[in-house]
XYZ file of N, CA, C and O in Angstrom:
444
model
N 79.875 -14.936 -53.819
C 79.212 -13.684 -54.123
C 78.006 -13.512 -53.203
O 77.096 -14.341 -53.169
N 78.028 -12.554 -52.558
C 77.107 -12.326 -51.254
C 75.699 -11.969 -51.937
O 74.641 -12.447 -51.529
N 75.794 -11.059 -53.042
C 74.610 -10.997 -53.863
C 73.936 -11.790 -54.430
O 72.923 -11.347 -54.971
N 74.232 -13.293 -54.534
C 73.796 -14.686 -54.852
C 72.736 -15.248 -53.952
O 71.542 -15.527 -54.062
N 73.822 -15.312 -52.843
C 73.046 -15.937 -51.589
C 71.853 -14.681 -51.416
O 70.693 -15.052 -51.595
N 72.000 -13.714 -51.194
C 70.873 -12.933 -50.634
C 69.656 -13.018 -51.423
O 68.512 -13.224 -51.017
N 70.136 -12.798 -52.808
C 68.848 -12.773 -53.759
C 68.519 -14.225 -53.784
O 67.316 -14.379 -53.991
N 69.053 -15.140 -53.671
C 68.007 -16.717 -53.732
C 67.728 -16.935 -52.140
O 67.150 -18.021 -52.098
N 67.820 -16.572 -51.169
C 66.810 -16.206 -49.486
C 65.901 -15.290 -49.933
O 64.774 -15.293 -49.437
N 66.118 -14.713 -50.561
C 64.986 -13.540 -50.860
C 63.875 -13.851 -51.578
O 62.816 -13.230 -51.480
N 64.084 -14.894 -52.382
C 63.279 -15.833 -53.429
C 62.325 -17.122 -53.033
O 61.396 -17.749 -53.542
N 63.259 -17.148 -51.589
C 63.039 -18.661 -50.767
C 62.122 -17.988 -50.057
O 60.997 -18.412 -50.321
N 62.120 -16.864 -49.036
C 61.131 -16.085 -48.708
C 59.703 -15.691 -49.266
O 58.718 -15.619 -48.530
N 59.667 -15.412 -50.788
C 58.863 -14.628 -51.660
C 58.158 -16.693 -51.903
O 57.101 -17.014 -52.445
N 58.545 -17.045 -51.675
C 57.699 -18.479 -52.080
C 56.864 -19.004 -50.859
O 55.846 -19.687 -50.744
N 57.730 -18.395 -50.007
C 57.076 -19.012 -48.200
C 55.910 -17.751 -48.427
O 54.706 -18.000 -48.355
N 56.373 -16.537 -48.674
C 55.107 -15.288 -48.474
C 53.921 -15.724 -49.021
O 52.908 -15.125 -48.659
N 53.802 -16.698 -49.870
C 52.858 -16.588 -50.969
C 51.613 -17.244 -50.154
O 50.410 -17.044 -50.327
N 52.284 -18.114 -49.183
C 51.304 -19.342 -48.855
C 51.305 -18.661 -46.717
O 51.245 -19.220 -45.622
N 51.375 -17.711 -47.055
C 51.036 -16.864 -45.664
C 49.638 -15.984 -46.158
O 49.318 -15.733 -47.320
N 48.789 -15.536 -44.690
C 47.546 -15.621 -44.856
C 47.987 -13.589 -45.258
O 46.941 -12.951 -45.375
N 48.612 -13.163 -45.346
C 49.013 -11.956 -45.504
C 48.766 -11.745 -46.847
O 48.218 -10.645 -46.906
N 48.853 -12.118 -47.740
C 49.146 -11.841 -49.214
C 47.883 -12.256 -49.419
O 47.393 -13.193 -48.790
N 46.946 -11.245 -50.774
C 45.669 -11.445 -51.333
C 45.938 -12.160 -52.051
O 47.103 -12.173 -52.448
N 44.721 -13.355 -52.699
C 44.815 -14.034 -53.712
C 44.962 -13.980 -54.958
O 45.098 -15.024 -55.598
N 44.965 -13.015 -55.437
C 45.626 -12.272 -56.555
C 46.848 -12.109 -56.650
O 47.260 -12.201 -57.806
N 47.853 -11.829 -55.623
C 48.988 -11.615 -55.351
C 50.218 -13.139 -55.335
O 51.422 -13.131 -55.594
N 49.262 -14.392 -54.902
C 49.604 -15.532 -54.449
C 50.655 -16.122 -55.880
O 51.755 -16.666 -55.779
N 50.118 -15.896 -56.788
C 50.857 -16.425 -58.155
C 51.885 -15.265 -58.499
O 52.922 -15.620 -59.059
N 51.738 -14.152 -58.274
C 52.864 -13.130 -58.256
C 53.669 -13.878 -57.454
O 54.198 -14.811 -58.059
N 53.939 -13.792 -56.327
C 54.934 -14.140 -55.343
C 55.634 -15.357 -55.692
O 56.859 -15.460 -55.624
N 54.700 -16.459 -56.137
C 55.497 -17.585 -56.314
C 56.009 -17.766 -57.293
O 56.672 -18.752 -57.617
N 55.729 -16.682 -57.997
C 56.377 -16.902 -59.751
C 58.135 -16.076 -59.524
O 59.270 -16.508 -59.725
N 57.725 -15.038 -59.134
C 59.049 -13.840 -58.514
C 59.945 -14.632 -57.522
O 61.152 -14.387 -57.524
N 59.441 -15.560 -56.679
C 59.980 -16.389 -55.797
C 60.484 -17.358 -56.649
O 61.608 -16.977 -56.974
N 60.166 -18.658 -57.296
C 60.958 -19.298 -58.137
C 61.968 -18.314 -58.741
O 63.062 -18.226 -58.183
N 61.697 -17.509 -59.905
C 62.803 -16.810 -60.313
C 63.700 -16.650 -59.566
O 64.731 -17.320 -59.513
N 63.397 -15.727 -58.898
C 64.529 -15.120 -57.851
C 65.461 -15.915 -57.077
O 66.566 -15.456 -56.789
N 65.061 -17.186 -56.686
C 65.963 -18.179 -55.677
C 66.582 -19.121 -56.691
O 67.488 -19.859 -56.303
N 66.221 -19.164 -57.825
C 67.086 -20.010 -59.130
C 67.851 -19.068 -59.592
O 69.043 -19.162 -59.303
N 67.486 -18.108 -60.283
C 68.418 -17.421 -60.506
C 69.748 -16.312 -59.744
O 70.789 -15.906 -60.259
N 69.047 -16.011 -58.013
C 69.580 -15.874 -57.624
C 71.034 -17.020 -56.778
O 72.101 -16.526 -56.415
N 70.761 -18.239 -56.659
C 71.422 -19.300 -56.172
C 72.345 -19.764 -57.411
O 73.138 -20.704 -57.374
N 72.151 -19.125 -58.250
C 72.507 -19.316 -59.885
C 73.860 -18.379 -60.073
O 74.931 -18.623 -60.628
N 73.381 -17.229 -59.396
C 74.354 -16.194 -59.616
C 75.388 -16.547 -58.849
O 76.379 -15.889 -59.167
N 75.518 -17.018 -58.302
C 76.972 -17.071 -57.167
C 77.821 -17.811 -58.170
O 78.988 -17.973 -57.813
N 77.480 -18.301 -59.364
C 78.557 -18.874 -60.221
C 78.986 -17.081 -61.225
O 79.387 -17.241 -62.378
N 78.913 -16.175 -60.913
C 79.296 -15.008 -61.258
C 79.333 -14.928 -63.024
O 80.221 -14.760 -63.861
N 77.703 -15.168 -63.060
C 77.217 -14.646 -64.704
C 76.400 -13.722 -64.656
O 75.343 -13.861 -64.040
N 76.813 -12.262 -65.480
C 75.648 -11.182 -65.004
C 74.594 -11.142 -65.532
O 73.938 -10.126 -65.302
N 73.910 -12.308 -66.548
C 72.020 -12.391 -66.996
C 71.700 -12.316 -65.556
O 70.909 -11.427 -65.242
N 72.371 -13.419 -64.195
C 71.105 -13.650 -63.524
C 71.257 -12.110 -62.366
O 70.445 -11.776 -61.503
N 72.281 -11.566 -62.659
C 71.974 -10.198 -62.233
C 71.034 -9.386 -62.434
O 70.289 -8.900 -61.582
N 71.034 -9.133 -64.069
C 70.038 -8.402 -64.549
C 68.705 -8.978 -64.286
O 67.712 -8.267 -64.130
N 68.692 -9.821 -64.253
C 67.029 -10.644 -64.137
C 66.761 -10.587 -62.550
O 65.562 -10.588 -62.274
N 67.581 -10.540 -61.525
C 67.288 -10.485 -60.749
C 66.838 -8.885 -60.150
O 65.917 -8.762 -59.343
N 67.666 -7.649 -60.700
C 67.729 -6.551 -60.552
C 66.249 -6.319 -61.176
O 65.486 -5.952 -60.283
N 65.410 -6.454 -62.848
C 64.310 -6.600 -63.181
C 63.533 -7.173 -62.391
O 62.563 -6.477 -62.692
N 63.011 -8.065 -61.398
C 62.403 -9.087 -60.900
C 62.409 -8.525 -59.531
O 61.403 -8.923 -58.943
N 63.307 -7.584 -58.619
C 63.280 -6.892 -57.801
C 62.296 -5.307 -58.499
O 61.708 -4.595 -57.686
N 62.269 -5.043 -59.665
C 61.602 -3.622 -60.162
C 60.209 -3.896 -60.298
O 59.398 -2.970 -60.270
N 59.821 -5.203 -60.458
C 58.284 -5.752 -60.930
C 58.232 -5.758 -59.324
O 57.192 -5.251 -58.904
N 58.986 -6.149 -58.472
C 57.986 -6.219 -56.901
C 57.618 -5.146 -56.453
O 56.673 -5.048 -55.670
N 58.654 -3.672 -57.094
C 58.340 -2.407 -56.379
C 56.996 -2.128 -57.269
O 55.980 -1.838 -56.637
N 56.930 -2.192 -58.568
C 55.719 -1.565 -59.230
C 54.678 -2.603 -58.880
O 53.638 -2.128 -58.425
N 54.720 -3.598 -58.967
C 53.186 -4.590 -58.327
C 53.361 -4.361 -56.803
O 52.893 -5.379 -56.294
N 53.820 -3.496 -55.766
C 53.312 -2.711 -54.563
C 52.132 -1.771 -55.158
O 51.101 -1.407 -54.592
N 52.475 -1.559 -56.142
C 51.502 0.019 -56.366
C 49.968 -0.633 -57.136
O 49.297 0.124 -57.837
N 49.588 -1.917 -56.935
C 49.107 -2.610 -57.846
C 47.773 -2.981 -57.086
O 47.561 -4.154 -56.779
N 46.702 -1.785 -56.727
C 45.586 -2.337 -55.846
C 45.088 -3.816 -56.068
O 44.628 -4.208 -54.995
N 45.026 -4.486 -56.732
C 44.440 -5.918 -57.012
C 45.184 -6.565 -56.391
O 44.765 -7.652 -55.995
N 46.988 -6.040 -55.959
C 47.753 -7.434 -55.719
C 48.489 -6.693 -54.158
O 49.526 -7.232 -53.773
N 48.153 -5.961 -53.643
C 48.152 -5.104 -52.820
C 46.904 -4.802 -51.469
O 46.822 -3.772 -50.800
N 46.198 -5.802 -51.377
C 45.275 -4.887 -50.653
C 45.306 -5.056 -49.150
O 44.235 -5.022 -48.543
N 46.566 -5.255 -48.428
C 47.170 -4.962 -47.255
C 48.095 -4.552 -47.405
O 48.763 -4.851 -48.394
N 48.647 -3.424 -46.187
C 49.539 -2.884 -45.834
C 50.841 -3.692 -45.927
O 51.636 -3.292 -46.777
N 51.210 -4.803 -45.167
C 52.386 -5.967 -44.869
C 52.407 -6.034 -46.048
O 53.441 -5.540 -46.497
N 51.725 -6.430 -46.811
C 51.923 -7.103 -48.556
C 52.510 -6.174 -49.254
O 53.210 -6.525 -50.204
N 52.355 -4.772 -48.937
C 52.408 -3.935 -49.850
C 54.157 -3.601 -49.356
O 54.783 -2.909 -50.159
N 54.642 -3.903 -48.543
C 55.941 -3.312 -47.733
C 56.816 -4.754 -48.023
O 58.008 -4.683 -48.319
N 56.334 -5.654 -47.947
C 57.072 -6.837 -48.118
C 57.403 -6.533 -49.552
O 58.607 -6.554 -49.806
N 56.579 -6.253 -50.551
C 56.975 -6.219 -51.859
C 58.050 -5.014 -51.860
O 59.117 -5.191 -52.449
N 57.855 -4.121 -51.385
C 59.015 -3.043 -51.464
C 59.995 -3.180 -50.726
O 60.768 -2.225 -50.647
N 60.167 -3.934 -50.252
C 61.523 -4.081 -49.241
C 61.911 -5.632 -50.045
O 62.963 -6.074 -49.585
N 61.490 -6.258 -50.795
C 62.208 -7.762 -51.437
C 61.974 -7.098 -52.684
O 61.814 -8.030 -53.472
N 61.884 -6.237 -53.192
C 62.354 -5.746 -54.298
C 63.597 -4.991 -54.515
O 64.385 -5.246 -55.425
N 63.756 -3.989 -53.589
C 65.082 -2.922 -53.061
C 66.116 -3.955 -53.129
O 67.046 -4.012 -53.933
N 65.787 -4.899 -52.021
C 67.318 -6.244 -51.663
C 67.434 -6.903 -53.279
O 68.475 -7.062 -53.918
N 66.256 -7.175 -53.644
C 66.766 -7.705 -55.107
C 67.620 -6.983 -55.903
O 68.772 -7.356 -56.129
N 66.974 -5.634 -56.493
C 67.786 -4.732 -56.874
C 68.748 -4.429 -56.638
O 69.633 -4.161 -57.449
N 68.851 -4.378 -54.896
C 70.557 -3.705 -55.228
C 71.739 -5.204 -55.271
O 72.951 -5.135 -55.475
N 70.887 -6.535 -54.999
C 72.313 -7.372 -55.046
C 72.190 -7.841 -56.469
O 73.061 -8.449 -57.091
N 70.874 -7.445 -56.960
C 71.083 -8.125 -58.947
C 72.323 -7.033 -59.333
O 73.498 -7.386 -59.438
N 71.877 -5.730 -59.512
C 72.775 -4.736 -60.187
C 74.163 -4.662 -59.362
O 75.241 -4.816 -59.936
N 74.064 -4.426 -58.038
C 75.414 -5.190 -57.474
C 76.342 -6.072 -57.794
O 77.569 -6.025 -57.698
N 75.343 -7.191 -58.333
C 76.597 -8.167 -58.660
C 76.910 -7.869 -59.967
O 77.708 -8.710 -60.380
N 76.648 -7.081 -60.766
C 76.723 -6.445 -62.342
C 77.943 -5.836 -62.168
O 78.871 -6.051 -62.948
N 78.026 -5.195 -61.346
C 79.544 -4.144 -61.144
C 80.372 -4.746 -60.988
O 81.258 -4.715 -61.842
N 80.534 -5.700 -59.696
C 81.316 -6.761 -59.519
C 81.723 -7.785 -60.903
O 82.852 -8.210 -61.147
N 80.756 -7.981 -61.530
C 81.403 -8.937 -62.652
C 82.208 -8.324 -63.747
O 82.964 -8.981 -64.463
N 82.000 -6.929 -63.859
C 82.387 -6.332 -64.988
C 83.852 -5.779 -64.542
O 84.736 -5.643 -65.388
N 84.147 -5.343 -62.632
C 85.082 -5.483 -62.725
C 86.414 -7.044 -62.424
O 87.639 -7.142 -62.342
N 85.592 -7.698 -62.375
C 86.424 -9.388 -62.640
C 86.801 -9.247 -63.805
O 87.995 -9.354 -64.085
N 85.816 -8.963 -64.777
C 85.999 -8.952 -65.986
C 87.417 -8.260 -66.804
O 88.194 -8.664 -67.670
N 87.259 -6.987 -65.992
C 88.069 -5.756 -66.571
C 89.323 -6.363 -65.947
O 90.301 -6.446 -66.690
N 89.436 -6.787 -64.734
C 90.738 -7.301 -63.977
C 91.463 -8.519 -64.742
O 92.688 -8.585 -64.639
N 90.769 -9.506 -65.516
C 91.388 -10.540 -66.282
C 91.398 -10.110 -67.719
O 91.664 -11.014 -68.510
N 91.173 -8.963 -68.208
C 91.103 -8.711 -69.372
C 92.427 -7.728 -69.263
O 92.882 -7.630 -70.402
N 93.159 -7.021 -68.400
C 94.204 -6.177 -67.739
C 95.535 -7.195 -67.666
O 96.578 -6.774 -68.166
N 95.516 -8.845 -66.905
C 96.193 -9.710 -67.006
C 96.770 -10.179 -67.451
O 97.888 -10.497 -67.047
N 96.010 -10.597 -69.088
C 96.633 -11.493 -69.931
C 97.305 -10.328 -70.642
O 98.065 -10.537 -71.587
């Protein structure tokens, strides 16, 4: 599941961001908290269970709204990194949601 791998690089990233001189210190425990999540549960998902979809699709929506978050925001890069590793989260969490439901629907058609 391609949405697995992407969202736990995306997580592996959001943990490296944290400890780059780019991100305010306020922001530093955001990132690494969203970063654990995201690379466990995303590296998680490739076993095709849709919680770590949804959690990942949620966990991509907290990076777009903590962009808008002057305290955890107060550079430009920081503020774009969060909206662009939130989008990729989102669309491969809820992505892989569709995908499972139609696995789902396809072995439930089978038997």
């Amino acid at each position: 599941m391609w949405q697995g791998w992407t969202n736990g690089i995306i997580g592996v990233w959001l943990f490296i961001a944290a400890f780059l001189n780019f991100a305010p210190k306020d922001n530093i425990w955001n990132l690494l908290i969203v970063g654990i999540i995201a690379a466990i549960v995303g590296f998680a998902m490739v076993k095709e269970k849709p919680w770590q979809g949804w959690l990942t699709g949620i966990v991509g929506s907290w990076l777009i709204i903590a962009a808008f978050i002057p305290a955890l925001t107060t550079q430009v890069g920081n503020e774009w990194n969060a909206i662009i590793s939130g989008i990729l989260l989102m669309i491969g969490g809820f992505a892989a949601l569709s995908e499972t439901s139609a696995t789902t629907d396809t072995h439930a058609h089978v038997h």
